[in-house]
XYZ file of C-alpha atoms in Angstrom:
636
model
C -8.549 39.505 -23.561
C -6.999 39.867 -20.032
C -3.872 38.247 -21.660
C -1.555 40.821 -20.484
C -1.063 43.347 -23.138
C -0.758 46.063 -20.639
C 1.610 44.327 -18.514
C 4.020 43.726 -21.726
C 3.689 47.550 -22.610
C 4.587 48.282 -19.257
C 7.796 45.885 -19.045
C 8.818 47.267 -22.424
C 8.589 50.839 -21.007
C 9.905 49.902 -17.796
C 7.161 51.589 -15.684
C 4.002 51.024 -14.365
C 2.261 53.262 -16.854
C -0.620 51.311 -18.309
C -3.286 50.176 -15.820
C -3.966 46.570 -15.615
C -5.998 44.093 -13.568
C -6.540 40.573 -13.599
C -10.130 40.806 -15.238
C -10.280 43.006 -18.788
C -9.253 46.696 -17.883
C -8.381 48.386 -21.168
C -11.489 49.789 -22.687
C -10.287 52.733 -24.996
C -7.214 52.065 -27.169
C -4.120 53.791 -26.097
C -1.171 55.190 -28.318
C 2.408 54.439 -26.789
C 4.796 56.177 -28.812
C 8.270 55.011 -27.885
C 10.275 58.006 -28.976
C 14.171 58.299 -28.174
C 13.690 61.854 -28.138
C 11.341 61.600 -24.881
C 13.045 61.962 -21.769
C 10.200 61.349 -19.289
C 6.507 59.882 -19.829
C 3.794 62.195 -20.373
C 0.009 61.266 -21.329
C -1.181 63.732 -23.847
C -5.174 64.205 -24.343
C -6.549 66.193 -27.297
C -8.663 69.165 -26.616
C -11.749 67.386 -28.324
C -10.979 64.389 -26.052
C -11.099 66.487 -22.856
C -14.425 67.853 -24.178
C -15.960 64.605 -24.547
C -14.694 62.659 -21.405
C -16.109 66.129 -19.745
C -19.463 65.297 -21.409
C -19.574 61.489 -20.626
C -18.545 62.164 -16.989
C -21.424 64.736 -16.851
C -23.823 61.972 -18.492
C -22.750 59.350 -15.980
C -23.442 61.828 -13.001
C -26.802 62.317 -13.956
C -27.406 58.689 -14.146
C -29.722 57.131 -11.595
C -28.881 53.136 -12.408
C -26.164 52.706 -10.046
C -27.585 48.907 -9.579
C -26.440 47.889 -13.037
C -22.732 47.975 -11.498
C -23.521 46.047 -8.817
C -20.726 43.268 -8.201
C -18.080 45.490 -10.030
C -16.720 47.117 -6.833
C -13.994 49.042 -8.647
C -16.479 50.850 -11.000
C -18.888 51.364 -8.288
C -16.601 53.372 -6.519
C -15.451 55.279 -9.640
C -19.330 55.913 -10.128
C -19.799 57.012 -6.417
C -16.922 59.584 -6.618
C -18.180 61.050 -10.248
C -21.853 61.405 -9.037
C -20.632 63.024 -5.820
C -18.749 65.604 -7.869
C -15.444 64.674 -6.175
C -13.725 63.515 -9.422
C -10.465 65.135 -10.588
C -11.023 67.543 -13.467
C -9.741 66.511 -16.739
C -6.878 68.171 -18.336
C -4.668 68.073 -21.411
C -1.466 66.478 -19.991
C -0.314 64.099 -17.055
C 3.205 63.591 -15.812
C 4.534 60.846 -13.862
C 3.954 57.105 -13.470
C 1.262 57.414 -10.551
C -0.674 60.389 -12.181
C -0.499 58.936 -15.970
C -1.848 55.501 -14.636
C -4.251 56.915 -12.660
C -5.616 59.234 -15.505
C -5.653 56.167 -17.652
C -7.493 54.058 -14.980
C -10.063 56.946 -14.647
C -10.582 57.153 -18.532
C -11.161 53.128 -19.084
C -13.343 52.962 -15.912
C -15.447 55.983 -17.270
C -15.761 54.504 -20.761
C -16.680 51.221 -19.031
C -19.210 52.726 -16.677
C -21.117 54.598 -19.532
C -21.152 51.343 -21.600
C -22.880 49.555 -18.834
C -25.446 52.551 -18.101
C -26.245 52.251 -22.119
C -24.586 55.499 -22.934
C -24.382 56.561 -26.960
C -21.263 54.556 -27.771
C -19.121 56.691 -25.842
C -15.773 54.804 -26.789
C -16.621 55.559 -30.258
C -17.262 59.497 -29.539
C -13.415 59.505 -28.798
C -11.796 60.145 -32.119
C -8.550 61.226 -31.196
C -7.098 58.571 -28.691
C -5.037 59.140 -25.611
C -1.280 59.587 -26.410
C 1.527 58.071 -23.985
C 4.937 59.205 -24.843
C 7.717 57.398 -23.074
C 11.503 57.463 -23.363
C 12.834 54.274 -25.345
C 16.535 52.694 -26.040
C 16.278 50.227 -28.719
C 19.789 48.981 -27.574
C 21.061 48.927 -31.045
C 23.240 51.666 -32.995
C 20.763 52.197 -35.670
C 17.735 54.599 -35.377
C 14.552 52.900 -35.571
C 12.807 56.225 -35.260
C 9.312 56.276 -33.095
C 7.527 53.080 -32.798
C 4.020 53.436 -31.811
C 2.287 50.778 -29.990
C -1.686 50.605 -29.822
C -3.019 48.845 -26.530
C -6.517 47.757 -27.711
C -9.250 46.234 -25.409
C -9.787 42.696 -25.487
C -12.909 40.976 -26.744
C -13.718 38.751 -24.028
C -15.892 40.975 -22.172
C -19.557 39.781 -23.122
C -21.461 42.827 -22.127
C -18.890 45.203 -24.105
C -18.098 43.002 -26.897
C -20.130 44.160 -29.473
C -19.095 47.782 -29.134
C -15.363 47.145 -28.452
C -15.169 45.032 -31.532
C -15.572 48.291 -33.616
C -12.938 50.345 -31.947
C -10.441 47.439 -32.220
C -11.228 46.766 -35.926
C -10.795 50.624 -36.770
C -7.284 50.418 -34.918
C -6.346 47.315 -36.891
C -7.202 48.681 -40.022
C -4.685 51.757 -39.259
C -1.947 49.089 -38.146
C 1.234 48.532 -40.236
C 1.798 45.129 -38.020
C -0.446 43.268 -35.683
C 0.639 41.702 -32.458
C -1.925 39.383 -31.113
C -1.465 38.767 -27.293
C -3.019 35.523 -26.237
C -3.466 34.326 -22.623
C -1.881 30.667 -22.281
C -4.105 29.990 -19.398
C -7.286 30.464 -21.582
C -6.051 28.655 -24.691
C -9.288 26.962 -25.409
C -11.379 30.023 -24.739
C -13.914 30.757 -27.326
C -12.237 34.380 -27.288
C -9.372 33.258 -29.257
C -12.107 32.652 -32.284
C -13.223 36.113 -31.900
C -9.560 37.510 -31.995
C -9.217 35.573 -35.273
C -12.353 37.129 -36.860
C -10.828 40.667 -35.863
C -7.623 39.825 -37.040
C -8.591 38.517 -40.570
C -9.388 41.972 -42.139
C -5.943 43.551 -41.084
C -4.482 39.971 -42.386
C -6.296 40.655 -45.630
C -5.159 44.363 -45.905
C -1.504 44.072 -44.499
C -0.654 40.571 -45.468
C -0.124 37.591 -43.111
C 3.501 38.326 -43.026
C 2.922 41.502 -40.882
C 0.962 39.383 -38.387
C 2.750 38.373 -35.175
C 1.596 36.513 -31.997
C 2.599 36.487 -28.384
C 1.387 34.092 -25.840
C 1.696 35.535 -22.542
C 1.475 34.100 -19.323
C 3.428 31.003 -20.248
C 5.011 30.697 -16.722
C 1.856 29.022 -15.634
C 2.863 26.079 -17.817
C 2.095 22.635 -15.901
C 4.808 20.476 -17.756
C 2.817 17.283 -17.261
C -0.682 18.527 -18.758
C -0.234 21.672 -20.716
C 1.090 22.070 -24.294
C 4.552 22.524 -24.775
C 6.190 25.577 -26.878
C 5.969 23.247 -30.240
C 2.246 22.647 -29.225
C 1.638 26.244 -28.591
C 2.962 27.382 -31.696
C 0.960 24.686 -33.661
C -2.202 25.473 -31.918
C -1.907 29.396 -32.444
C -0.648 29.135 -35.965
C -3.807 27.116 -36.726
C -6.099 29.503 -35.094
C -4.489 32.467 -36.579
C -3.918 31.316 -39.902
C -0.039 31.543 -39.602
C 1.491 29.207 -41.850
C 4.318 26.599 -40.669
C 7.255 28.548 -42.527
C 6.211 31.730 -40.244
C 5.851 29.934 -36.896
C 9.083 31.853 -35.832
C 6.405 34.797 -35.629
C 4.844 33.247 -32.307
C 6.716 34.068 -29.375
C 5.912 33.032 -25.891
C 6.413 35.517 -23.095
C 6.321 35.970 -19.364
C 5.163 39.730 -19.345
C 4.935 39.738 -15.334
C 8.642 38.251 -15.088
C 9.567 41.278 -17.519
C 7.907 43.796 -15.739
C 9.334 42.883 -12.491
C 12.740 42.780 -13.993
C 12.365 45.932 -15.878
C 11.187 47.996 -12.523
C 14.322 46.575 -10.539
C 16.801 47.390 -13.384
C 15.358 51.180 -13.422
C 15.237 51.322 -9.861
C 19.005 50.162 -9.878
C 19.775 52.793 -12.369
C 18.063 55.494 -10.287
C 19.712 54.703 -7.047
C 23.336 53.949 -8.357
C 25.594 52.924 -5.381
C 22.794 53.811 -2.901
C 20.502 51.038 -3.751
C 19.723 49.154 -0.567
C 17.753 45.792 -1.599
C 16.205 45.550 1.857
C 14.625 48.823 1.676
C 13.494 48.702 -2.170
C 10.024 47.593 -2.830
C 10.967 46.517 -6.636
C 13.785 44.465 -5.294
C 11.393 42.716 -2.802
C 8.647 42.114 -5.303
C 11.250 40.821 -7.747
C 12.376 38.318 -5.280
C 9.047 37.350 -4.324
C 8.526 36.491 -7.990
C 11.847 34.117 -7.703
C 11.273 32.417 -4.520
C 7.985 31.084 -2.992
C 9.207 30.080 0.149
C 9.244 33.376 2.412
C 12.158 32.343 4.619
C 14.468 31.839 1.936
C 13.266 34.985 -0.061
C 13.873 36.958 3.353
C 17.410 35.506 3.331
C 18.297 36.265 -0.127
C 17.094 39.683 0.416
C 19.296 40.210 3.104
C 22.376 38.712 1.434
C 22.021 39.363 -2.021
C 23.936 42.521 -3.559
C 22.881 45.239 -6.074
C 25.240 43.572 -8.524
C 23.756 40.066 -8.225
C 20.387 41.657 -8.161
C 21.275 43.380 -11.733
C 22.457 40.191 -13.258
C 19.587 37.911 -11.900
C 17.209 40.703 -13.236
C 18.885 40.975 -16.484
C 18.759 37.072 -16.858
C 15.068 37.081 -15.945
C 14.460 39.883 -18.404
C 15.989 37.745 -21.213
C 14.173 34.520 -20.034
C 10.992 36.538 -19.949
C 10.977 36.555 -23.853
C 9.955 40.198 -24.144
C 13.423 41.138 -25.638
C 13.107 38.217 -28.447
C 9.624 39.497 -29.190
C 11.189 43.219 -29.546
C 13.848 42.093 -31.563
C 11.585 39.960 -33.814
C 9.564 42.730 -34.263
C 11.757 45.731 -34.356
C 14.390 44.017 -36.729
C 11.369 42.962 -39.209
C 10.340 46.429 -39.224
C 13.930 47.834 -39.643
C 14.563 45.393 -42.413
C 11.651 45.753 -44.396
C 10.159 49.183 -43.218
C 10.115 50.545 -46.945
C 8.588 47.415 -48.073
C 6.248 47.009 -45.303
C 5.012 50.583 -46.095
C 4.964 50.055 -49.863
C 3.044 46.684 -49.525
C 0.649 48.188 -46.540
C -0.288 51.315 -48.869
C -0.849 49.202 -51.874
C -3.115 46.860 -50.016
C -5.027 49.451 -48.383
C -5.164 51.163 -51.706
C -6.124 47.597 -53.256
C -8.685 47.241 -50.463
C -10.043 50.626 -51.022
C -10.555 50.268 -54.783
C -11.891 46.922 -53.928
C -14.435 48.271 -51.633
C -15.198 51.122 -53.772
C -15.671 48.659 -56.811
C -17.954 46.629 -54.540
C -19.718 49.545 -53.549
C -20.419 50.783 -57.177
C -21.328 46.947 -57.934
C -23.947 46.865 -55.289
C -25.281 50.550 -56.163
C -25.258 49.539 -59.872
C -26.737 46.354 -59.368
C -29.634 48.007 -57.204
C -30.174 50.634 -59.730
C -30.029 47.857 -62.655
C -32.627 46.062 -60.639
C -34.813 49.275 -60.320
C -34.329 50.063 -63.878
C -35.315 46.289 -64.898
C -38.231 46.541 -62.612
C -39.432 49.863 -64.299
C -38.842 48.494 -67.624
C -40.889 45.063 -66.523
C -43.597 47.179 -64.956
C -43.577 49.200 -68.176
C -43.852 46.060 -70.537
C -47.009 45.105 -68.252
C -48.479 48.297 -68.530
C -47.857 48.032 -72.350
C -49.566 44.548 -72.332
C -52.332 45.750 -70.018
C -52.899 48.673 -72.537
C -52.970 46.414 -75.669
C -55.508 44.391 -73.976
C -57.671 47.363 -73.085
C -57.224 48.980 -76.637
C -58.761 45.412 -77.931
C -61.395 45.338 -75.523
C -62.566 49.003 -76.231
C -62.890 47.885 -80.068
C -64.770 44.983 -79.223
C -67.323 47.152 -77.357
C -68.983 47.872 -80.736
C -69.570 43.877 -81.196
C -72.159 44.039 -78.652
C -74.779 45.366 -81.133
C -74.522 42.373 -83.228
C -76.938 40.419 -81.398
C -79.534 42.891 -81.995
C -78.897 43.525 -85.397
C -79.245 39.682 -86.556
C -83.270 40.193 -86.698
C -83.475 41.337 -90.018
C -81.325 38.694 -91.424
C -83.421 36.072 -89.465
C -86.806 37.594 -91.130
C -85.428 37.670 -94.868
C -84.062 33.973 -94.254
C -87.450 32.991 -93.292
C -89.041 34.595 -96.339
C -86.608 33.106 -98.575
C -87.195 29.779 -97.071
C -91.250 29.997 -97.074
C -91.161 31.353 -100.752
C -89.054 28.421 -101.876
C -91.773 26.013 -100.333
C -94.535 28.112 -101.774
C -92.904 28.085 -105.445
C -92.808 24.364 -105.186
C -96.311 24.149 -105.460
C -96.708 23.170 -109.358
C -98.677 20.608 -111.649
C -102.085 21.666 -112.542
C -104.646 18.869 -113.332
C -108.184 18.664 -115.109
C -110.933 16.786 -113.541
C -114.322 15.779 -114.239
C -115.862 17.468 -110.967
C -115.034 20.674 -108.716
C -115.089 18.335 -105.873
C -112.236 16.796 -107.151
C -110.513 19.909 -107.959
C -110.712 20.964 -104.189
C -109.601 17.670 -103.079
C -106.299 17.885 -105.172
C -105.680 21.467 -104.228
C -106.146 20.430 -100.572
C -103.721 17.862 -100.993
C -101.358 19.865 -102.777
C -101.076 22.332 -100.268
C -101.135 20.383 -97.140
C -97.567 19.707 -96.891
C -96.415 23.222 -97.687
C -98.612 24.641 -95.060
C -96.981 22.282 -92.625
C -93.575 23.296 -93.880
C -94.333 27.220 -93.502
C -95.501 26.705 -89.941
C -92.180 24.935 -89.123
C -90.574 27.860 -90.783
C -92.451 30.313 -88.877
C -91.620 28.089 -85.325
C -87.957 28.124 -86.255
C -87.832 31.707 -87.034
C -89.661 32.471 -83.788
C -87.022 30.074 -82.066
C -84.123 31.892 -83.629
C -85.394 35.397 -82.719
C -85.996 34.196 -79.133
C -82.327 32.827 -78.878
C -81.315 36.272 -79.865
C -83.132 37.683 -76.835
C -81.804 35.296 -74.564
C -78.285 35.932 -75.634
C -78.739 39.587 -74.948
C -79.968 38.810 -71.700
C -76.348 37.321 -70.893
C -73.338 39.378 -70.176
C -72.755 41.070 -73.519
C -68.979 41.849 -72.545
C -68.518 37.803 -72.406
C -70.542 37.458 -75.590
C -68.016 39.944 -77.155
C -64.942 38.392 -76.118
C -64.511 41.287 -73.351
C -61.917 40.150 -70.486
C -64.010 40.678 -67.212
C -61.025 40.721 -65.165
C -59.894 43.704 -67.381
C -63.003 45.420 -66.738
C -62.513 44.773 -62.930
C -58.736 46.047 -62.836
C -59.957 49.198 -64.693
C -62.639 50.015 -62.270
C -60.421 49.131 -59.347
C -57.664 51.408 -60.719
C -60.128 54.136 -61.186
C -61.988 53.426 -58.120
C -65.247 52.929 -59.972
C -67.786 50.472 -60.278
C -67.911 48.104 -63.486
C -71.139 48.766 -65.656
C -73.773 46.313 -65.082
C -74.946 44.583 -68.407
C -78.569 45.591 -69.553
C -81.524 43.411 -68.178
C -83.547 42.538 -71.415
C -86.786 41.358 -70.701
C -88.429 41.284 -74.187
C -89.887 38.016 -75.819
C -91.032 36.736 -79.345
C -94.447 35.200 -79.183
C -95.540 32.062 -81.485
C -97.364 32.891 -84.759
C -99.402 30.173 -86.225
C -100.180 29.823 -90.041
C -103.824 28.924 -88.992
C -106.477 27.704 -91.739
C -105.787 29.214 -94.966
C -108.899 29.783 -97.075
C -107.625 29.075 -100.484
C -109.707 30.421 -103.490
C -109.400 27.620 -106.058
C -109.832 28.429 -109.506
C -110.453 26.613 -112.676
C -110.864 26.828 -116.098
C -113.620 24.630 -117.762
C -113.734 22.983 -121.261
C -116.283 20.550 -122.985
C -115.256 17.185 -124.542
C -117.131 14.473 -125.991
C -117.111 11.225 -124.641
C -116.607 7.819 -126.271
C -120.186 7.672 -126.507
C -120.572 11.203 -128.049
C -121.893 12.706 -125.052
C -120.522 16.147 -124.046
C -118.680 16.441 -120.728
C -117.783 19.621 -118.877
C -113.934 19.450 -117.686
C -112.240 21.594 -114.614
C -108.868 22.260 -114.457
C -106.777 23.590 -110.950
C -105.411 27.076 -110.576
C -102.407 26.340 -108.418
C -101.058 29.892 -109.220
C -103.999 31.267 -106.887
C -102.999 28.656 -104.385
C -99.306 30.002 -104.218
C -100.661 33.702 -104.082
C -102.662 32.916 -101.187
C -100.056 31.091 -99.071
C -97.561 33.810 -99.774
C -99.635 36.690 -98.873
C -100.643 34.752 -95.444
C -97.158 33.458 -95.022
C -95.774 36.962 -95.381
C -98.042 38.551 -92.956
C -97.309 36.058 -90.202
C -93.433 36.852 -90.754
C -94.378 40.386 -90.589
C -95.778 39.670 -87.045
C -92.342 38.395 -85.857
C -90.595 41.072 -87.523
C -92.610 43.469 -85.594
C -91.974 41.516 -82.392
C -88.263 41.619 -83.220
C -88.294 45.187 -84.135
C -89.936 45.974 -80.976
C -87.070 44.210 -79.207
C -84.467 45.275 -81.031
C -85.098 49.143 -80.209
C -85.287 48.269 -76.801
C -82.218 46.430 -76.800
C -80.271 48.685 -78.617
C -81.179 51.467 -76.714
C -79.826 49.358 -73.301
C -76.687 48.003 -75.288
C -75.844 51.524 -76.313
C -75.821 52.926 -72.974
C -73.870 49.951 -71.452
C -71.246 50.315 -74.203
C -70.835 53.962 -73.613
C -70.419 53.374 -69.980
C -67.848 50.384 -70.820
C -66.104 52.348 -73.410
C -65.805 55.248 -71.125
C -64.182 53.118 -68.258
C -61.731 51.593 -70.744
C -60.833 54.658 -72.436
C -60.003 56.537 -68.891
C -58.219 53.276 -67.635
C -56.147 53.548 -71.001
C -55.212 56.993 -70.593
C -54.252 56.182 -66.909
C -52.312 53.146 -68.222
C -50.287 55.530 -70.614
C -49.804 58.191 -67.902
C -48.311 55.254 -65.855
C -46.146 53.809 -68.474
C -44.532 57.108 -69.232
C -43.832 57.740 -65.743
C -42.109 54.336 -65.583
C -40.158 54.961 -68.754
C -38.872 58.333 -67.234
C -37.938 56.549 -64.133
C -35.910 54.030 -66.044
C -34.245 56.532 -67.878
C -33.462 58.660 -64.913
C -32.056 55.461 -63.347
C -29.903 54.653 -66.416
C -28.571 58.318 -66.256
C -27.870 57.761 -62.426
C -26.069 54.288 -63.152
C -23.926 56.350 -65.817
C -23.075 59.081 -63.601
C -22.215 56.733 -60.744
C -19.752 54.860 -63.003
C -18.031 58.141 -64.355
C -17.586 59.345 -60.611
C -16.467 56.054 -59.710
C -13.682 56.166 -62.509
C -12.661 59.785 -61.420
C -12.387 58.606 -57.589
C -10.345 55.651 -59.024
C -8.220 57.979 -60.917
C -7.810 60.187 -58.143
C -6.735 57.304 -55.705
C -4.387 55.991 -58.180
C -2.707 59.397 -58.637
C -2.466 59.805 -54.716
C -0.836 56.263 -54.587
C 1.409 57.230 -57.297
C 2.511 60.260 -55.608
C 2.821 58.519 -52.307
C 5.180 55.796 -53.863
C 7.300 58.502 -55.477
C 7.806 59.856 -52.157
C 8.832 56.525 -50.361
C 11.075 55.819 -53.205
C 12.987 59.400 -52.715
C 13.359 58.479 -48.889
C 14.686 55.155 -49.700
């Protein structure tokens, strides 16, 4: 966040090795190895890193988008040098403060230029970071070993923020301790929240007791309007989630003071008795930081002795807060090194197992959802298959409409015969006329009833025809939507129901010429005269009506039979087409259902295999953790 991270590191090592600017400078993380065994600073680049830098330089040189760097003069200058081919070739090692600082400046500017030009994540292509080895004296008798600092990019560069965030997060994931450097002059900047978002995963893996905060540039504090030391500690603690009992992990620093003091002390050590403040730029820079008045500064420069300068520089170094920061962090490391390593390893292992478990959970959940979906689809197919089978069985019911004709005829004959058989009760009369009148009166109502029966029979047969003219699939209970789905699935047309045009004409009983018969006998009356007597013959009436009614019913039967034959033929064709459609659909559904079943079985197998592999992976990780802990125990 341009908070002075590089300046703090330069102050620690006592030399201007890391480049710094007023704006964001660091683009690629740099490893700084504080190594007591190193006698002079050296910057080392892995062979793979050198090749990647060459590739990125070539990509920048081939670019014609110079305008995207407008307003960024330092990057424009570097871009022009690269395009002109005058840039120095990359090499594996750099020695000396100037060469190291220049190389790191060029690396960071190159990555930043490539990012602005829309390069393919140039920073992330460098897997092995530049490593700067510097001499270091802890100032104690104990051996703290090598301390590795990683100077990471800030995240207040809006253009590069999304790409740099991944780089920073990767370094945080590898850290045993995290020191967050905040800019006192930008305490209300929204970038503080972004820093917290980045730090939270590391705090979760490392533990909050591994988190330290450095508030730099407090030399710019204005006593009348800015937060004091307690206010800063409360603000930073709340922002980064550092609890009150650990607020001693929040340190205020003045990195520029420390850098000026460390430079001067290094110059005093190099020159010894030959040190002349008036001719030494580090002394002039140091006094410029102490005295804002130019006259007073020049006076002190001429009057001060090297020993007075050393005492003042050491006091300045101490009041800068850097020694307190180093002591806090290094003491914490020394006293809790083994615990830090154990806790960090265990937390990482736990985090790894948690991530693995979460990955397995997500994968398993997805597989289970897919399996459940396959099972649901298969169940739907089973339901559709059952409906198809039932509908296919109902196709045969379509013929029921045409087969009702004979039953209707038989019913008509039975009803007519019942009416005719009811004509009973012969009587004797004196004349044939009276016999005739009696027979006509006796047969009038039966004739009317027989005509009604003929009309009702004709209507019943006609209704059968009208029913046949409607959709036989619907009348038989077939699902029209099912037929549509079957046809759509098979890319066919739904069979058209038969168009029946048959009719049943009305049959009239008409006038029935009834041959009446009589039997005659003679009988004496009261006066002794002989009279002839005539008796009606209703048997002949019944026989005649039965014959005529039977003929009329036969006419209806013949009409019905003709219609039956035509309808049966058309319905058979329709039923055959519908049955073929449903049978083919049924076969397709069975094949689809079986495929769903195979898919579900395969997914269940994959879930089981994933679980087995997960357990194997967990066991392997536990084994590695156990071996690592055993090794640490031996070292302790």
